[in-house]
Amino acid sequence: MLSKAERIKRSKAPASSGEWGDRLPPGQTLTEKFPILHEGDIPRYDMDAWDFRVFGEVEEARTFSYNDLLALPRTRVETDIHCVTRWSKFDTVWEGVRFTELLKLLKVKPEAKYVMVHADPDYDTNVPLEDLMGDDVLLAFRYNDEPLSDKHGGPLRLLVPHLYFWKSAKWIRGFEFMKEDRQGYWEVRGFHSYGDPFTEQRFSEDDMYMPEDEWHHKDYD
Ligand SMILES: Nc1nc2c(c(=O)[nH]1)N[C@H]1C(S)=C(S)[C@@H](COP(=O)(O)O)O[C@H]1N2
Ligand SMILES: [Mo]
């Protein structure tokens, strides 16, 4: 069986639609639906036992309860999202706590340059610390003015809208601050370490393609 990266590398890219100007990244198709993509089963939680861990290059490792996070100042973000399987969705609305808001409670060591985002079930993804500093990077718990559904990552997911959506991990459980970059779940499986949709950083090797219909057979709502 071909890996996901190998399978999509072997197919052709769709003709790029210019009608959205610079807003739709190259090789993406717009969808009104909200596809549901993940590996493994949707986790079930006892929220009293749920925790969020911060560790690695910090002066002091910390554990937060869900209520600790809910008590932080909240932000609403309206943004476009772009999945490496070629769908983009415009004007999605999220509510949550900015990464920078959580950062105020932490003493991150100056050597920390990358973050490994740890998520259930056995998912992780690497993001440069710098890329988490934007005003639109959230630990999100609401989507379109409702509690974030479990299939889309509730009770808590990361939102990093300027990178391909696999970086926006669902069911997040912790941040590990790191000196050096390290690859996460999809990154070790052939996907790009950084993942900029506008320069099509889909794979770790350049000259590969992603079919336009990779996501059509998936679930969505
Ligand atoms: N925990 C976890 N988060 C994940 C994934 C996953 O498999 N597990 N898949 C990623 C991928 S590839 C995408 S495209 C988005 C999909 O989010 P959605 O199902 O809300 O559209 O979740 C990302 N976050
Ligand atoms: Mo994805």
Coordinates of C-alpha atoms and ligand atoms in Angstrom, one line a residue:
M1 CA 0.0 0.0 0.0
L2 CA 1.2 3.5 -0.9
S3 CA 1.6 6.0 1.9
K4 CA -0.7 9.0 1.8
A5 CA 2.2 11.2 0.6
E6 CA 3.2 8.8 -2.1
R7 CA -0.4 8.3 -3.4
I8 CA -1.1 12.0 -3.7
K9 CA 2.4 12.7 -5.2
R10 CA 1.6 10.5 -8.1
S11 CA -1.5 12.3 -9.3
K12 CA -1.9 15.6 -11.2
A13 CA -2.5 19.0 -9.8
P14 CA -5.8 20.7 -10.8
A15 CA -5.7 23.7 -13.1
S16 CA -5.3 26.6 -10.8
S17 CA -8.3 28.9 -10.6
G18 CA -7.3 32.5 -10.7
E19 CA -10.7 33.9 -9.9
W20 CA -9.9 34.5 -6.3
G21 CA -6.8 36.4 -7.0
D22 CA -4.2 36.0 -4.3
R23 CA -6.7 34.8 -1.7
L24 CA -6.9 31.2 -2.9
P25 CA -3.4 29.6 -2.7
P26 CA -2.2 27.8 -5.9
G27 CA -3.6 24.3 -6.5
Q28 CA -6.4 24.7 -4.0
T29 CA -10.2 24.3 -4.6
L30 CA -12.7 26.2 -2.6
T31 CA -15.3 24.3 -0.6
E32 CA -18.3 25.4 1.3
K33 CA -18.3 22.1 3.3
F34 CA -16.1 21.4 6.2
P35 CA -14.2 18.1 5.6
I36 CA -13.3 16.0 8.5
L37 CA -9.8 14.5 8.3
H38 CA -7.8 12.7 10.9
E39 CA -6.0 9.6 11.8
G40 CA -7.4 7.2 14.4
D41 CA -10.6 7.6 16.4
I42 CA -12.1 10.7 17.9
P43 CA -10.9 10.7 21.5
R44 CA -13.3 10.6 24.4
Y45 CA -12.5 12.6 27.5
D46 CA -13.3 12.9 31.1
M47 CA -12.8 16.7 31.3
D48 CA -12.0 16.5 35.0
A49 CA -9.0 14.4 34.1
W50 CA -8.1 16.3 30.9
D51 CA -4.9 18.4 31.1
F52 CA -2.7 20.5 28.9
R53 CA 1.0 20.2 29.4
V54 CA 3.7 22.7 28.7
F55 CA 7.3 21.3 28.8
G56 CA 10.7 21.3 27.1
E57 CA 12.6 24.5 26.9
V58 CA 10.7 26.3 29.7
E59 CA 12.0 27.4 33.1
E60 CA 9.2 25.5 34.7
A61 CA 6.9 22.8 33.2
R62 CA 3.2 23.6 33.7
T63 CA 0.0 21.7 33.5
F64 CA -3.3 23.5 32.8
S65 CA -6.9 22.3 33.4
Y66 CA -9.5 23.0 30.8
N67 CA -11.0 25.6 33.1
D68 CA -7.6 27.3 33.5
L69 CA -7.5 27.8 29.8
L70 CA -11.2 28.9 29.5
A71 CA -10.5 31.6 32.1
L72 CA -7.9 33.3 29.9
P73 CA -8.9 36.3 27.7
R74 CA -10.6 35.1 24.5
T75 CA -10.3 36.2 20.9
R76 CA -12.5 35.8 17.8
V77 CA -10.8 35.2 14.5
E78 CA -12.3 35.1 11.0
T79 CA -9.9 33.5 8.6
D80 CA -9.4 31.2 5.6
I81 CA -8.0 27.7 6.0
H82 CA -6.1 25.6 3.5
C83 CA -5.7 21.8 3.6
V84 CA -2.8 20.1 1.8
T85 CA -5.4 17.7 0.2
R86 CA -6.4 20.8 -1.9
W87 CA -9.5 22.2 -0.2
S88 CA -9.6 25.7 1.1
K89 CA -12.5 27.2 3.1
F90 CA -13.0 30.9 3.4
D91 CA -14.3 33.0 6.3
T92 CA -14.2 30.4 9.0
V93 CA -14.9 31.8 12.5
W94 CA -13.1 30.7 15.5
E95 CA -13.0 31.6 19.2
G96 CA -10.3 30.7 21.7
V97 CA -7.2 31.8 23.5
R98 CA -4.3 33.3 21.6
F99 CA -1.1 31.3 21.8
T100 CA 0.5 34.6 22.9
E101 CA -1.9 34.8 25.8
L102 CA -0.8 31.4 27.1
L103 CA 2.8 32.4 26.6
K104 CA 2.3 35.3 29.1
L105 CA 2.0 32.6 31.8
L106 CA 5.1 30.8 30.8
K107 CA 8.8 31.4 31.1
V108 CA 10.1 30.1 27.8
K109 CA 13.9 29.9 27.5
P110 CA 15.5 32.1 24.9
E111 CA 16.9 29.0 23.1
A112 CA 13.4 27.8 22.3
K113 CA 12.8 28.2 18.6
Y114 CA 10.3 25.5 17.7
V115 CA 7.2 23.9 19.3
M116 CA 6.1 20.4 19.0
V117 CA 2.3 20.4 19.3
H118 CA 1.2 17.2 21.0
A119 CA -2.3 15.9 20.3
D120 CA -4.5 12.9 20.7
P121 CA -4.6 10.2 19.5
D122 CA -0.8 10.0 19.0
Y123 CA -0.6 13.0 16.7
D124 CA 2.0 15.7 16.8
T125 CA 3.2 18.5 14.5
N126 CA 6.1 20.9 14.5
V127 CA 5.7 24.6 14.1
P128 CA 8.4 27.4 14.5
L129 CA 7.7 29.4 17.6
E130 CA 7.7 32.6 15.5
D131 CA 4.7 31.2 13.6
L132 CA 2.6 30.8 16.7
M133 CA 3.1 34.5 17.7
G134 CA 0.4 35.9 15.3
D135 CA -2.8 37.4 16.5
D136 CA -4.8 34.7 14.6
V137 CA -3.1 31.7 16.2
L138 CA -5.6 30.3 18.7
L139 CA -6.1 27.4 21.1
A140 CA -9.7 27.2 19.7
F141 CA -12.7 25.9 21.5
R142 CA -15.5 27.5 19.5
Y143 CA -16.3 27.3 15.7
N144 CA -19.0 29.4 14.0
D145 CA -20.3 30.6 17.3
E146 CA -20.9 27.1 18.7
P147 CA -18.7 24.8 20.9
L148 CA -16.2 23.1 18.6
S149 CA -17.5 19.7 17.8
D150 CA -15.5 16.7 18.7
K151 CA -14.9 15.7 15.0
H152 CA -13.3 19.1 14.4
G153 CA -11.0 18.8 17.4
G154 CA -13.2 19.7 20.4
P155 CA -12.7 20.3 23.2
L156 CA -9.5 22.1 22.1
R157 CA -7.6 22.4 18.8
L158 CA -4.9 24.6 17.5
L159 CA -5.6 27.1 14.7
V160 CA -2.6 28.2 12.7
P161 CA -4.4 29.6 9.6
H162 CA -1.3 30.6 7.6
L163 CA 0.1 27.1 7.4
Y164 CA -1.5 24.0 5.8
F165 CA -4.3 22.7 8.1
W166 CA -2.4 19.6 9.3
K167 CA -0.5 22.0 11.5
S168 CA -3.8 23.0 13.1
A169 CA -3.8 19.9 15.4
K170 CA -7.1 18.7 16.7
W171 CA -7.5 17.5 20.3
I172 CA -4.3 19.2 21.5
R173 CA -2.9 18.2 24.9
G174 CA 0.4 20.0 25.1
F175 CA 3.2 22.2 23.8
E176 CA 6.8 21.1 23.9
F177 CA 9.3 23.9 23.4
M178 CA 12.4 22.9 21.5
K179 CA 15.8 24.3 20.5
E180 CA 16.0 22.3 17.3
D181 CA 13.2 21.4 14.8
R182 CA 11.9 17.9 15.0
Q183 CA 9.3 16.4 12.6
G184 CA 5.8 15.4 13.6
Y185 CA 3.3 12.8 12.5
W186 CA 2.8 13.9 8.8
E187 CA 6.2 15.5 8.5
V188 CA 8.0 12.2 9.0
R189 CA 5.6 10.7 6.4
G190 CA 6.7 12.9 3.5
F191 CA 5.0 16.2 4.2
H192 CA 6.8 19.5 4.4
S193 CA 8.3 20.5 7.6
Y194 CA 6.9 24.1 7.4
G195 CA 3.9 23.9 5.1
D196 CA 3.3 27.3 3.5
P197 CA 0.1 27.0 1.3
F198 CA 1.0 30.0 -0.8
T199 CA 4.3 28.6 -2.0
E200 CA 2.8 25.0 -2.1
Q201 CA 5.1 23.5 0.5
R202 CA 3.2 20.3 0.5
F203 CA 6.0 17.7 0.5
S204 CA 9.5 17.4 1.7
E205 CA 10.6 16.8 -1.9
D206 CA 9.5 19.6 -4.3
D207 CA 8.4 18.3 -7.7
M208 CA 5.4 16.3 -6.5
Y209 CA 1.7 16.7 -7.0
M210 CA -1.5 16.4 -5.0
P211 CA -4.7 15.3 -6.8
E212 CA -7.7 17.6 -6.5
D213 CA -10.1 14.9 -5.3
E214 CA -8.1 13.5 -2.4
W215 CA -10.6 14.8 0.1
H216 CA -13.8 14.2 -1.8
H217 CA -14.4 10.7 -0.4
K218 CA -13.9 11.9 3.2
D219 CA -16.6 12.9 5.7
Y220 CA -17.6 16.5 6.0
D221 CA -20.3 18.6 7.5
Ligands
LIG1 N1 -5.1 15.2 16.4 C1 -5.1 15.3 15.0 N2 -5.2 16.5 14.5 C2 -5.2 16.7 13.2 C3 -5.2 15.6 12.3 C4 -5.1 14.3 12.9 O1 -5.0 13.3 12.2 N3 -5.1 14.2 14.3 N4 -5.2 15.8 10.9 C5 -4.8 17.1 10.4 C6 -5.2 17.3 9.1 S1 -4.3 16.5 7.9 C7 -6.2 18.3 8.7 S2 -6.5 18.7 7.1 C8 -7.1 18.9 9.7 C9 -8.5 18.7 9.4 O2 -9.3 19.3 10.3 P1 -10.9 19.2 10.2 O3 -11.2 17.7 10.3 O4 -11.5 20.0 11.3 O5 -11.2 19.7 8.8 O6 -6.8 18.4 11.0 C10 -5.4 18.3 11.3 N5 -5.3 18.0 12.7
MO2 MO -4.9 17.7 5.9

